[in-house]
PDB file of C-alpha atoms in Angstrom:
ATOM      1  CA  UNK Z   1       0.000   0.000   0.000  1.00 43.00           C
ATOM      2  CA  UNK Z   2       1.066   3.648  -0.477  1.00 46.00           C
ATOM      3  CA  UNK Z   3       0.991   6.678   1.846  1.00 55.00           C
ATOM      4  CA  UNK Z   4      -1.571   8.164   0.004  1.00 72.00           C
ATOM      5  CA  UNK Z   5      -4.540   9.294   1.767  1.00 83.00           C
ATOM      6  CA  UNK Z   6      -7.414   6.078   1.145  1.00 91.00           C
ATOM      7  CA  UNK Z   7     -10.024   6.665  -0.997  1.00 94.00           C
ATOM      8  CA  UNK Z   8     -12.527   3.908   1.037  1.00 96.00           C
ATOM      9  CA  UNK Z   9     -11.792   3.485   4.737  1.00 96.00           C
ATOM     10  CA  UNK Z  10     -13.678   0.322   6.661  1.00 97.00           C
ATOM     11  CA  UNK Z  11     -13.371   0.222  10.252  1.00 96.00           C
ATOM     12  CA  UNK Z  12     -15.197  -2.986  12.051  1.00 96.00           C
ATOM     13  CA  UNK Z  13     -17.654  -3.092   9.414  1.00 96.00           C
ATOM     14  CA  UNK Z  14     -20.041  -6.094   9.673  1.00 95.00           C
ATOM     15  CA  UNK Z  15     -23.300  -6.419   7.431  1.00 93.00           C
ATOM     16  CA  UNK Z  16     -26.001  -8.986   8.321  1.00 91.00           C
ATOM     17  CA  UNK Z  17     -29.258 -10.382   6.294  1.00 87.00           C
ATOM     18  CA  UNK Z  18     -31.945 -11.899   8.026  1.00 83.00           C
ATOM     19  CA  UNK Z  19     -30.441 -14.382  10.101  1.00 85.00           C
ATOM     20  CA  UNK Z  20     -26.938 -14.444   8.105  1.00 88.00           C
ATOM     21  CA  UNK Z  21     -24.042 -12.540   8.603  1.00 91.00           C
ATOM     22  CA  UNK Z  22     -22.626 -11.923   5.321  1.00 94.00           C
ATOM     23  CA  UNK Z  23     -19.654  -9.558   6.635  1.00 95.00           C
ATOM     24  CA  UNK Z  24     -18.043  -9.178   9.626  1.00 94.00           C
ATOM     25  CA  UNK Z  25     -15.053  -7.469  11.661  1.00 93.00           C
ATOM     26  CA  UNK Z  26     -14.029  -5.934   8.133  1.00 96.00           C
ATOM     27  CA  UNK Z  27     -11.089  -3.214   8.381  1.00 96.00           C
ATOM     28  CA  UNK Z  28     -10.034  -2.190   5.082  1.00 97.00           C
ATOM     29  CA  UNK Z  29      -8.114   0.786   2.808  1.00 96.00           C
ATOM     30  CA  UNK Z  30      -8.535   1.021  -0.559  1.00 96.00           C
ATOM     31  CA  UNK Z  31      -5.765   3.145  -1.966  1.00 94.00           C
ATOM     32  CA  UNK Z  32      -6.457   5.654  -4.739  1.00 93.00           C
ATOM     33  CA  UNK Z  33      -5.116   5.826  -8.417  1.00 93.00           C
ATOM     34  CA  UNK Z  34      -4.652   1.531  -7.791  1.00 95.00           C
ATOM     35  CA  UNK Z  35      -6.775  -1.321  -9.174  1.00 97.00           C
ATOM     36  CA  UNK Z  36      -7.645  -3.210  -6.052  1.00 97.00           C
ATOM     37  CA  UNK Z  37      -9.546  -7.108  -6.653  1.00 97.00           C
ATOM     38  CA  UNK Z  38     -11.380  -8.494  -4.212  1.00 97.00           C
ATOM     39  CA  UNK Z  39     -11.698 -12.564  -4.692  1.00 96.00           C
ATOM     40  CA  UNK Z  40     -13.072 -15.644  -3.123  1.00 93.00           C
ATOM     41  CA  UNK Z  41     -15.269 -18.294  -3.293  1.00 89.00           C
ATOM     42  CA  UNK Z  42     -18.634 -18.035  -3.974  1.00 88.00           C
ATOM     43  CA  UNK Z  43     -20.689 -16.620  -1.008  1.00 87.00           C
ATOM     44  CA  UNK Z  44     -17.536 -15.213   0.458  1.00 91.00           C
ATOM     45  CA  UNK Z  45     -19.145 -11.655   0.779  1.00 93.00           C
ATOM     46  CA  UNK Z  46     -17.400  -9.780  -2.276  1.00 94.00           C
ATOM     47  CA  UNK Z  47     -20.631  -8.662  -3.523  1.00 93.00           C
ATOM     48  CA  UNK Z  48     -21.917  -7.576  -0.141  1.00 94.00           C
ATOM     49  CA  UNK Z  49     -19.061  -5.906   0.198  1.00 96.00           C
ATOM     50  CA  UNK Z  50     -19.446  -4.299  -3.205  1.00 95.00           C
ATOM     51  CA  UNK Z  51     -22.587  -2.759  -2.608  1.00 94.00           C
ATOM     52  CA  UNK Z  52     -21.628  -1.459   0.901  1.00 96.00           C
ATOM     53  CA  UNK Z  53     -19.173   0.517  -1.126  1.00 96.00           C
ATOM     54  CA  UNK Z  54     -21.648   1.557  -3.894  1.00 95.00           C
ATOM     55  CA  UNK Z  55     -24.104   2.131  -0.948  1.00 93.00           C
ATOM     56  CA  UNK Z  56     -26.864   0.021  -2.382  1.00 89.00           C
ATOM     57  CA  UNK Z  57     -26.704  -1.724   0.941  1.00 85.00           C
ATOM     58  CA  UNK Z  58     -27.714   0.346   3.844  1.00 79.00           C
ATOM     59  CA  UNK Z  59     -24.753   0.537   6.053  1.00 76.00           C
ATOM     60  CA  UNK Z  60     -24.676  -2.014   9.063  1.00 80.00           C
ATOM     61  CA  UNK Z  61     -21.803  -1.985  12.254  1.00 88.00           C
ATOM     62  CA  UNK Z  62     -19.020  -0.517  11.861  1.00 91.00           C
ATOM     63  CA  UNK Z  63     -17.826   2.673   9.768  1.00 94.00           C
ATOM     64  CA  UNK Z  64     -17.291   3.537   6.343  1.00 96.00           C
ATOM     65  CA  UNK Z  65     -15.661   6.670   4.995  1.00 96.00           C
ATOM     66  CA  UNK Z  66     -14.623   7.731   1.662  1.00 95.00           C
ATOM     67  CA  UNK Z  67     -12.741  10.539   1.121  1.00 92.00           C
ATOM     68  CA  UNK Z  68     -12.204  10.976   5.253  1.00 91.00           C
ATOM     69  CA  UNK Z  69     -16.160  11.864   5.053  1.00 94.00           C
ATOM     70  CA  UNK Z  70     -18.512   8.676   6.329  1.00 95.00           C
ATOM     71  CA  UNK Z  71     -19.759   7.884   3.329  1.00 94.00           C
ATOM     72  CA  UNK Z  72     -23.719   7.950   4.402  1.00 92.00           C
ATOM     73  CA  UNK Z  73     -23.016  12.096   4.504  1.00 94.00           C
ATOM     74  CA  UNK Z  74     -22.355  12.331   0.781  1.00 94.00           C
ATOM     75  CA  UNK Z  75     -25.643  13.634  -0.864  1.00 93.00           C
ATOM     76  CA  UNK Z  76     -26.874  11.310  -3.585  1.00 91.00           C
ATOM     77  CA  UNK Z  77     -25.381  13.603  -7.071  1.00 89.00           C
ATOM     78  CA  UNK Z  78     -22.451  14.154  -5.529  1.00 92.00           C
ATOM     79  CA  UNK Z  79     -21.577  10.640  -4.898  1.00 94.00           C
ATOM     80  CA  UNK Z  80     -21.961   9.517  -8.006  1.00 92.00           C
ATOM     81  CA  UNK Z  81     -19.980  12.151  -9.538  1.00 91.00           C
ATOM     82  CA  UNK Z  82     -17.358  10.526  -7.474  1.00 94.00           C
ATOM     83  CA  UNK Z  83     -17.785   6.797  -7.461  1.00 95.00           C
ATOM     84  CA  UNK Z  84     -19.281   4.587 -10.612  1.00 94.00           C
ATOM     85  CA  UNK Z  85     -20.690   1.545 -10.037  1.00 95.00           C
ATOM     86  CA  UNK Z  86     -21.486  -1.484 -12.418  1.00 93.00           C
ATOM     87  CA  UNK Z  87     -23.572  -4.312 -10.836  1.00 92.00           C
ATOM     88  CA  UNK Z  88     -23.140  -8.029 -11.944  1.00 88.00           C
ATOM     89  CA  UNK Z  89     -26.419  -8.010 -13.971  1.00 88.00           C
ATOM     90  CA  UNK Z  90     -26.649  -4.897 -15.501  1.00 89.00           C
ATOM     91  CA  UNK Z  91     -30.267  -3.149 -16.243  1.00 89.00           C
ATOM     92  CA  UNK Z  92     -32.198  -3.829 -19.722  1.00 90.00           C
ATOM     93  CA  UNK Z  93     -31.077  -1.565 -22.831  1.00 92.00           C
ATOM     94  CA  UNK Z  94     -33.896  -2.843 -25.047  1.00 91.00           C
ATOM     95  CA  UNK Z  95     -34.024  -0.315 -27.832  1.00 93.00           C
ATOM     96  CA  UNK Z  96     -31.123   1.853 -26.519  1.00 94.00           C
ATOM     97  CA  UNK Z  97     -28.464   3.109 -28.904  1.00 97.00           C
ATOM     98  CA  UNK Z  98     -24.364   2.631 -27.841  1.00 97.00           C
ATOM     99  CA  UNK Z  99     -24.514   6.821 -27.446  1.00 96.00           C
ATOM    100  CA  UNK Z 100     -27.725   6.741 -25.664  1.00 96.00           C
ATOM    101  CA  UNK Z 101     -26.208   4.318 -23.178  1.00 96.00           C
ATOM    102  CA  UNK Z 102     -23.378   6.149 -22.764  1.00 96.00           C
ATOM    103  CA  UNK Z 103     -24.889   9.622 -22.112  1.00 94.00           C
ATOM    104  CA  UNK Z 104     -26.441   8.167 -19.404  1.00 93.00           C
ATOM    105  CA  UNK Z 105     -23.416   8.704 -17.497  1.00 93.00           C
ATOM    106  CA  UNK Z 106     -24.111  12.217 -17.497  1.00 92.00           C
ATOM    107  CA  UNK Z 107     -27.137  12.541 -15.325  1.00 88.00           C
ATOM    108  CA  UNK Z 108     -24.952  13.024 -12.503  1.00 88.00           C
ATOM    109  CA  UNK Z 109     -24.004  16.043 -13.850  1.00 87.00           C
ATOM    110  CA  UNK Z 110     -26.787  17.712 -15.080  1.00 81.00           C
ATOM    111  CA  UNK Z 111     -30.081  15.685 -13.698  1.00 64.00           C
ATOM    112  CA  UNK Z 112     -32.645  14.558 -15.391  1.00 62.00           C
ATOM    113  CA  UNK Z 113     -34.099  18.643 -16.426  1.00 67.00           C
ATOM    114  CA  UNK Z 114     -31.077  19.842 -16.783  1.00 73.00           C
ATOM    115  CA  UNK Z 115     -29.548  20.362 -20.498  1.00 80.00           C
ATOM    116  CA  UNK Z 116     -27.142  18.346 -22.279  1.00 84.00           C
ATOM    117  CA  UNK Z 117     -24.423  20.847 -23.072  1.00 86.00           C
ATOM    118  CA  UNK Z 118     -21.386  20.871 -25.331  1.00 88.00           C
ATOM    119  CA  UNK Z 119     -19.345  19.707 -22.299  1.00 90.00           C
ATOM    120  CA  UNK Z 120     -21.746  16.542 -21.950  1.00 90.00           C
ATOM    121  CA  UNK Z 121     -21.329  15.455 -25.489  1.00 93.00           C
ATOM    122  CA  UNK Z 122     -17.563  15.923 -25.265  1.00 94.00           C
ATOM    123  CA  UNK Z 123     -17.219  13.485 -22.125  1.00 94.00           C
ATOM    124  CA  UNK Z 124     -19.334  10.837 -24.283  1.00 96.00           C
ATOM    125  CA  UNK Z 125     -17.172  11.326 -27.030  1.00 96.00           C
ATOM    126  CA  UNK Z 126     -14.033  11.051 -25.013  1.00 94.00           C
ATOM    127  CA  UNK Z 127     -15.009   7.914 -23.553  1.00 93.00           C
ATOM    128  CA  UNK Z 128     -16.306   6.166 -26.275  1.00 95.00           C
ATOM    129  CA  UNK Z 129     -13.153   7.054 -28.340  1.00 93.00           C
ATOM    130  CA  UNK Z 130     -11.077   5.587 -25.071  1.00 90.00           C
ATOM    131  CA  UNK Z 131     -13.307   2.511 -25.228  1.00 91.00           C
ATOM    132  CA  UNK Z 132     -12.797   2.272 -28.925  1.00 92.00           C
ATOM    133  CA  UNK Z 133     -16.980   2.058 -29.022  1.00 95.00           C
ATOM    134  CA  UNK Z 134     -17.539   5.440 -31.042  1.00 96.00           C
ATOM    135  CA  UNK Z 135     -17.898   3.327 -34.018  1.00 96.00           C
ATOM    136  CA  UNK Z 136     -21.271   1.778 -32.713  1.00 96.00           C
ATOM    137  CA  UNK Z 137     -22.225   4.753 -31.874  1.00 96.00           C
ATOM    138  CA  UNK Z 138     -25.730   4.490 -33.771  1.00 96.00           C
ATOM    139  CA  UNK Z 139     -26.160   0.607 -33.294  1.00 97.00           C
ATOM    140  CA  UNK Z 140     -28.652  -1.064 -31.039  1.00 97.00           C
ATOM    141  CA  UNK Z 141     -26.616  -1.809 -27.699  1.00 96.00           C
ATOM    142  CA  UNK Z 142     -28.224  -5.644 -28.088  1.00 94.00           C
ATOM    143  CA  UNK Z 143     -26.910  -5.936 -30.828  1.00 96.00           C
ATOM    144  CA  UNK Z 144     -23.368  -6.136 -30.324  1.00 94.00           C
ATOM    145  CA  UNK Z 145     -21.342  -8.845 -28.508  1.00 91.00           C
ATOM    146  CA  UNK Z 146     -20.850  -9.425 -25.175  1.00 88.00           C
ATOM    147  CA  UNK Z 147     -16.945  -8.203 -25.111  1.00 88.00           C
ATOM    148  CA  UNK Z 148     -18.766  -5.025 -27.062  1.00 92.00           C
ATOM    149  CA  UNK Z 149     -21.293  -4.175 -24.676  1.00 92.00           C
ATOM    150  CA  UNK Z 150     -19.149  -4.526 -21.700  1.00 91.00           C
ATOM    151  CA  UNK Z 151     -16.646  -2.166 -23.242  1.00 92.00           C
ATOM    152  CA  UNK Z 152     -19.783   0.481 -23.649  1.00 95.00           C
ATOM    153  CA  UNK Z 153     -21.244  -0.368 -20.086  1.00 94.00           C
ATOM    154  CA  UNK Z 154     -17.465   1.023 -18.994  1.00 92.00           C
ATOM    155  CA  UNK Z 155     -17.826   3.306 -20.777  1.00 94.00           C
ATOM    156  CA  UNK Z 156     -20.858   4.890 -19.986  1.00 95.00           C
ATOM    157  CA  UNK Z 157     -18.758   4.716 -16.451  1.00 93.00           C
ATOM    158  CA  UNK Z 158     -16.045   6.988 -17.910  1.00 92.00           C
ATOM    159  CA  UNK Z 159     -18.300   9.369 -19.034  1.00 93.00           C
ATOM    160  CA  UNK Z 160     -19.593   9.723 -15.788  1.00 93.00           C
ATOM    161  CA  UNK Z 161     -16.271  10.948 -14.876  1.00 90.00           C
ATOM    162  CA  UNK Z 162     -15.733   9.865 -11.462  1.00 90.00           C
ATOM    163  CA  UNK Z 163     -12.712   9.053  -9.744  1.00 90.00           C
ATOM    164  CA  UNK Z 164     -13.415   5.536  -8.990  1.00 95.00           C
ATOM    165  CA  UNK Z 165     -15.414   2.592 -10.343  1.00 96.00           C
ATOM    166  CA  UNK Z 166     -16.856  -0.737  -8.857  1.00 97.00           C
ATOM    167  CA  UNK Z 167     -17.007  -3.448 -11.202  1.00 96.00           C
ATOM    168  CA  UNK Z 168     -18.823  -6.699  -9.871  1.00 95.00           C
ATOM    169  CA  UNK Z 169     -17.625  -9.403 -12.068  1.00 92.00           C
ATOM    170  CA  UNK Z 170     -17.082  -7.350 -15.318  1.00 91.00           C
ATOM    171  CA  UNK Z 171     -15.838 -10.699 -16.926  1.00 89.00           C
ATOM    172  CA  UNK Z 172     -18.043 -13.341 -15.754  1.00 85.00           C
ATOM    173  CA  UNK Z 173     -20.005 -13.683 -18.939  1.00 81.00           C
ATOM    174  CA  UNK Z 174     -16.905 -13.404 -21.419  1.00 87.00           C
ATOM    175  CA  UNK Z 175     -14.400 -15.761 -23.271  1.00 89.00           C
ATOM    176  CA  UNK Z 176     -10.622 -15.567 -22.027  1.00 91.00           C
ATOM    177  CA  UNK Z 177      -9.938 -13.441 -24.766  1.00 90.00           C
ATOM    178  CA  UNK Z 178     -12.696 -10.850 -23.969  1.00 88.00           C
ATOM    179  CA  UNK Z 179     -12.015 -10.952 -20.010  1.00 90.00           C
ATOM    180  CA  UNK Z 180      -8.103 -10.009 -20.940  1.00 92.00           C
ATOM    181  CA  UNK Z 181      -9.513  -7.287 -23.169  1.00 90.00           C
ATOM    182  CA  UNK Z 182     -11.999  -5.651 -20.888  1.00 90.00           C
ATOM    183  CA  UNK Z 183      -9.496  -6.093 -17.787  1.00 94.00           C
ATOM    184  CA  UNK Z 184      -6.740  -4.260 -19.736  1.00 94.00           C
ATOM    185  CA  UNK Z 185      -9.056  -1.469 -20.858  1.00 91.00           C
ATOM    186  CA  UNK Z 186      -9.608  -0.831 -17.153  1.00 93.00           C
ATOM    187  CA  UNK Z 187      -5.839  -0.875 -16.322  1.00 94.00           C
ATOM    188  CA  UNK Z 188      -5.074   1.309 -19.088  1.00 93.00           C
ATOM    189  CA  UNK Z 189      -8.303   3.305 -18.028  1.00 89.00           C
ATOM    190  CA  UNK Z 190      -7.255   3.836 -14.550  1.00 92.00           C
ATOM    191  CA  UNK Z 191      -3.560   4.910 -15.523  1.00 93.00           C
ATOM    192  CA  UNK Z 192      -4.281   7.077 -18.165  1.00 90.00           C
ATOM    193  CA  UNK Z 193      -6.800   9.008 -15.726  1.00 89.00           C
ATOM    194  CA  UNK Z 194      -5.514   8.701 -12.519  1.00 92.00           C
ATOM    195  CA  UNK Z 195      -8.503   6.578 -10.887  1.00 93.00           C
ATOM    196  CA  UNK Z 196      -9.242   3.537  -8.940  1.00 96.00           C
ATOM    197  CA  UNK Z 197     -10.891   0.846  -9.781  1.00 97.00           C
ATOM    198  CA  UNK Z 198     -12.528  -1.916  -7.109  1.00 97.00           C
ATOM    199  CA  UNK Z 199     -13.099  -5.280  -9.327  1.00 97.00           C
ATOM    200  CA  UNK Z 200     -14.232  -8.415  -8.242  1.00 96.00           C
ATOM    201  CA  UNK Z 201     -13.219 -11.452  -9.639  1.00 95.00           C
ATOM    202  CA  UNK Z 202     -13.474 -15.214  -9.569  1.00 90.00           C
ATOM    203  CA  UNK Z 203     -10.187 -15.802 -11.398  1.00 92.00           C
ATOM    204  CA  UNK Z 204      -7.263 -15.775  -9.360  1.00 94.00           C
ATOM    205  CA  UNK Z 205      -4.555 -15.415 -12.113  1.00 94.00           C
ATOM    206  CA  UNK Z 206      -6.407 -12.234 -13.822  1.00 95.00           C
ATOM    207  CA  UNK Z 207      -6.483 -10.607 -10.207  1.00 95.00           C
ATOM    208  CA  UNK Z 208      -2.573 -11.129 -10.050  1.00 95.00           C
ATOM    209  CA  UNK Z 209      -1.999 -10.152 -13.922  1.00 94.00           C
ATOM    210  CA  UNK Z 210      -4.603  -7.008 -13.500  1.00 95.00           C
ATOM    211  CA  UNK Z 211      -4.660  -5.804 -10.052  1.00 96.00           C
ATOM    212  CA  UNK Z 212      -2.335  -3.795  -7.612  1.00 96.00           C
ATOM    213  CA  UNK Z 213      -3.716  -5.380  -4.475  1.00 97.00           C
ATOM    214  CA  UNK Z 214      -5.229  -7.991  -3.889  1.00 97.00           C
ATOM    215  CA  UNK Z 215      -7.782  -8.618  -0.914  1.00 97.00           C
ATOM    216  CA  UNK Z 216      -9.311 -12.143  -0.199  1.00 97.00           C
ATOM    217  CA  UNK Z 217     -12.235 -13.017   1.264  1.00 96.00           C
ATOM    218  CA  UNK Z 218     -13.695 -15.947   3.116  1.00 93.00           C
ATOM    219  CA  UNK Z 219     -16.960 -16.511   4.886  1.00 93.00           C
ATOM    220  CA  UNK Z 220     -17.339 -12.658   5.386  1.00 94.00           C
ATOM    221  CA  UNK Z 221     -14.012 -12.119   6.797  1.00 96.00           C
ATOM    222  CA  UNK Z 222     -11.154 -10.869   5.509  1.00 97.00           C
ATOM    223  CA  UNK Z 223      -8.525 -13.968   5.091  1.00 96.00           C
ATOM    224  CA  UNK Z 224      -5.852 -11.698   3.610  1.00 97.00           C
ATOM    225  CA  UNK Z 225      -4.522  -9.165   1.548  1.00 97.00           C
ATOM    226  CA  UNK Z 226      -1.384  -7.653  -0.210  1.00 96.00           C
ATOM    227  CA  UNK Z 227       0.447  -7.114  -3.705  1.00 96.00           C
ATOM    228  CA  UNK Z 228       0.094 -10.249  -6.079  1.00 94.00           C
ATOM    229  CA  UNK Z 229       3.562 -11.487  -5.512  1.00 92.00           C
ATOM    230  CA  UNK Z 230       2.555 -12.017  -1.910  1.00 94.00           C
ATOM    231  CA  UNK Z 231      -0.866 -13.196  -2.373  1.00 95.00           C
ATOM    232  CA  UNK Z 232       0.248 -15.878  -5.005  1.00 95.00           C
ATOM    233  CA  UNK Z 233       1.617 -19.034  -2.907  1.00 94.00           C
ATOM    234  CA  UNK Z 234       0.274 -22.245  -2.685  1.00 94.00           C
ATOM    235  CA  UNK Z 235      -0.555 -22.168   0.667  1.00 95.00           C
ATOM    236  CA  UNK Z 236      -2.245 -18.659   0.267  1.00 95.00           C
ATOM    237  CA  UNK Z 237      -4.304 -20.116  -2.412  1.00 94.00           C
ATOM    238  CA  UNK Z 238      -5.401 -23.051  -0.741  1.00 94.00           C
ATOM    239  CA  UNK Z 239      -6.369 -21.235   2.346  1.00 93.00           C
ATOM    240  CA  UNK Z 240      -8.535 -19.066  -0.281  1.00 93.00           C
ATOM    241  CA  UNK Z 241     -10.651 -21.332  -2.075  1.00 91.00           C
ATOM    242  CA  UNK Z 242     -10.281 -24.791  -0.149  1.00 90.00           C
ATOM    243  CA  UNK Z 243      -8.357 -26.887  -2.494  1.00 92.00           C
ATOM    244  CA  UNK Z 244      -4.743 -27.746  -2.961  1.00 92.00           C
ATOM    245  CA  UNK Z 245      -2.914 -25.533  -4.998  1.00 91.00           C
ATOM    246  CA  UNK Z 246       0.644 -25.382  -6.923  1.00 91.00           C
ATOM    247  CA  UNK Z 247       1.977 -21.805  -8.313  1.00 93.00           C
ATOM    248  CA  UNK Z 248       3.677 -22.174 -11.558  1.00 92.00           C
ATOM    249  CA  UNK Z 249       5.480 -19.311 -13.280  1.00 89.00           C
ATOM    250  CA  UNK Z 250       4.758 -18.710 -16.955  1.00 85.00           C
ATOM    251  CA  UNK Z 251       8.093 -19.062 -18.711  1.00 84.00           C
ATOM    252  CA  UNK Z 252       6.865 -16.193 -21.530  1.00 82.00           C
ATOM    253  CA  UNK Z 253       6.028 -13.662 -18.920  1.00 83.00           C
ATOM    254  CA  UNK Z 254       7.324 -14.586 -15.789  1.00 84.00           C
ATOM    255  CA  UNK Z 255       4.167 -14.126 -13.353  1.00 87.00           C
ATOM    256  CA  UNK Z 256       2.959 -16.533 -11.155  1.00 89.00           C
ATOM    257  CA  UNK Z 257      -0.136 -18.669 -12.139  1.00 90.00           C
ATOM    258  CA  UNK Z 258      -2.508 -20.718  -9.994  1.00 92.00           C
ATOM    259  CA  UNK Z 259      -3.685 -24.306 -10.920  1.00 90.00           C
ATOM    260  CA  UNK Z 260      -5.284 -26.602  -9.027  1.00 90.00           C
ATOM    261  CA  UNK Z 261      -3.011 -30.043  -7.810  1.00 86.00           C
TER     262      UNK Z 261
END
């Protein structure tokens, strides 16, 4: 981690459905200008999690801050002008256009009676161009391909132009090559603006190839958290998902992969 000041601060959170506890005793930083992936098995509270930071979830025990401010203070506009979320099943487009979709990322700016100015359709521009979606522009956001629509979903994020986004398994319906795609347009994304981003995955090895830091979860707990290079042992990795593990290095690349024994 850096000295930067953290963008998300979680002190003792804990977040409980019903009956279930679905997080607990969670004290976390999330670092700014850093792609951060939170992984686990399935039920292991990255979602919950998620939405806590999103604040789709009301907030439970515990605190939450972002910015130093808790985040329950921030009124509604101005939090999304800072933070852009994109849920694991994302809403109906049926007979939306690519630019339509994309402008939507706008209302934070300008609400829903305000005008779409020059400086509106310049952001949608921008981030379609950085997307490389312009080009679909006019088409029928159904129409495309799944790779194509998640690249216009992101952006529609970008031209929201906040300084962080929360992506809840942005690859989970995609082919390898597609997840590598969409992953690396988020890298690129956060470097080349100076953002976060807050992913969560299911696949170990694109967390380590993608991510700065790393943060596992298990049973609504924190099990650990670090750079790749630490995170990426076989006993780390077993510990994470339950099953014996062996780290390989690729001999093209050099990084550590995961494979089951």
């Amino acid at each position: 981690m850096t000295n930067e000041t953290p963008l998300f601060e979680l002190d003792k959170v804990r977040f409980d459905a019903d009956t279930a506890t679905l997080l607990d005793d969670i004290d976390l930083s999330i670092a700014p200008e850093r792609v951060t992936g939170l992984i686990g098995h399935n039920g292991s509270g990255k979602t919950t999690l998620m939405r806590l930071l999103a604040r789709h979830h009301a907030q439970g025990a515990g605190s939450i801050r972002f910015h130093g401010k808790p985040i329950a203070s921030w009124r509604p506009r101005e939090f999304a002008r800072h933070v852009a979320h994109l849920p694991q099943t994302t809403p109906s487009t049926d007979g939306m256009l690519v630019r339509e979709l994309v402008a939507l990322g706008r209302y934070p700016w300008h609400g829903s009676l305000g005008i779409f100015g020059d400086d509106d359709r310049s952001h949608v521009d921008e981030a379609m161009k950085m997307t490389d979606v312009a080009q679909y522009a006019g088409r029928l956001v159904d129409s495309l391909s799944g790779g194509e629509r998640q690249r216009v979903w992101l952006a529609m994020l970008i031209a929201q132009d906040s300084r962080c986004l929360l992506l809840d398994e942005p690859t989970s319906a995609l082919d390898i090559a597609h997840q590598v795609e969409v992953l690396e347009l988020v890298r690129t994304l956060c470097r080349r603006r100076r953002i976060a981003a807050v992913i969560v995955l299911h696949d170990i090895n694109m967390a380590a190839r993608f991510c700065d830091h790393i943060v596992a979860l298990r049973h609504g707990r924190i099990l650990m958290q670090g750079a790749p290079g630490d995170i990426m042992t076989g006993p780390n990795l077993e510990s994470i998902y339950g099953v014996p593990m062996n780290v390989l290095r690729d001999p093209s690349s050099g990084r550590a992969v995961g494979v089951p024994r």
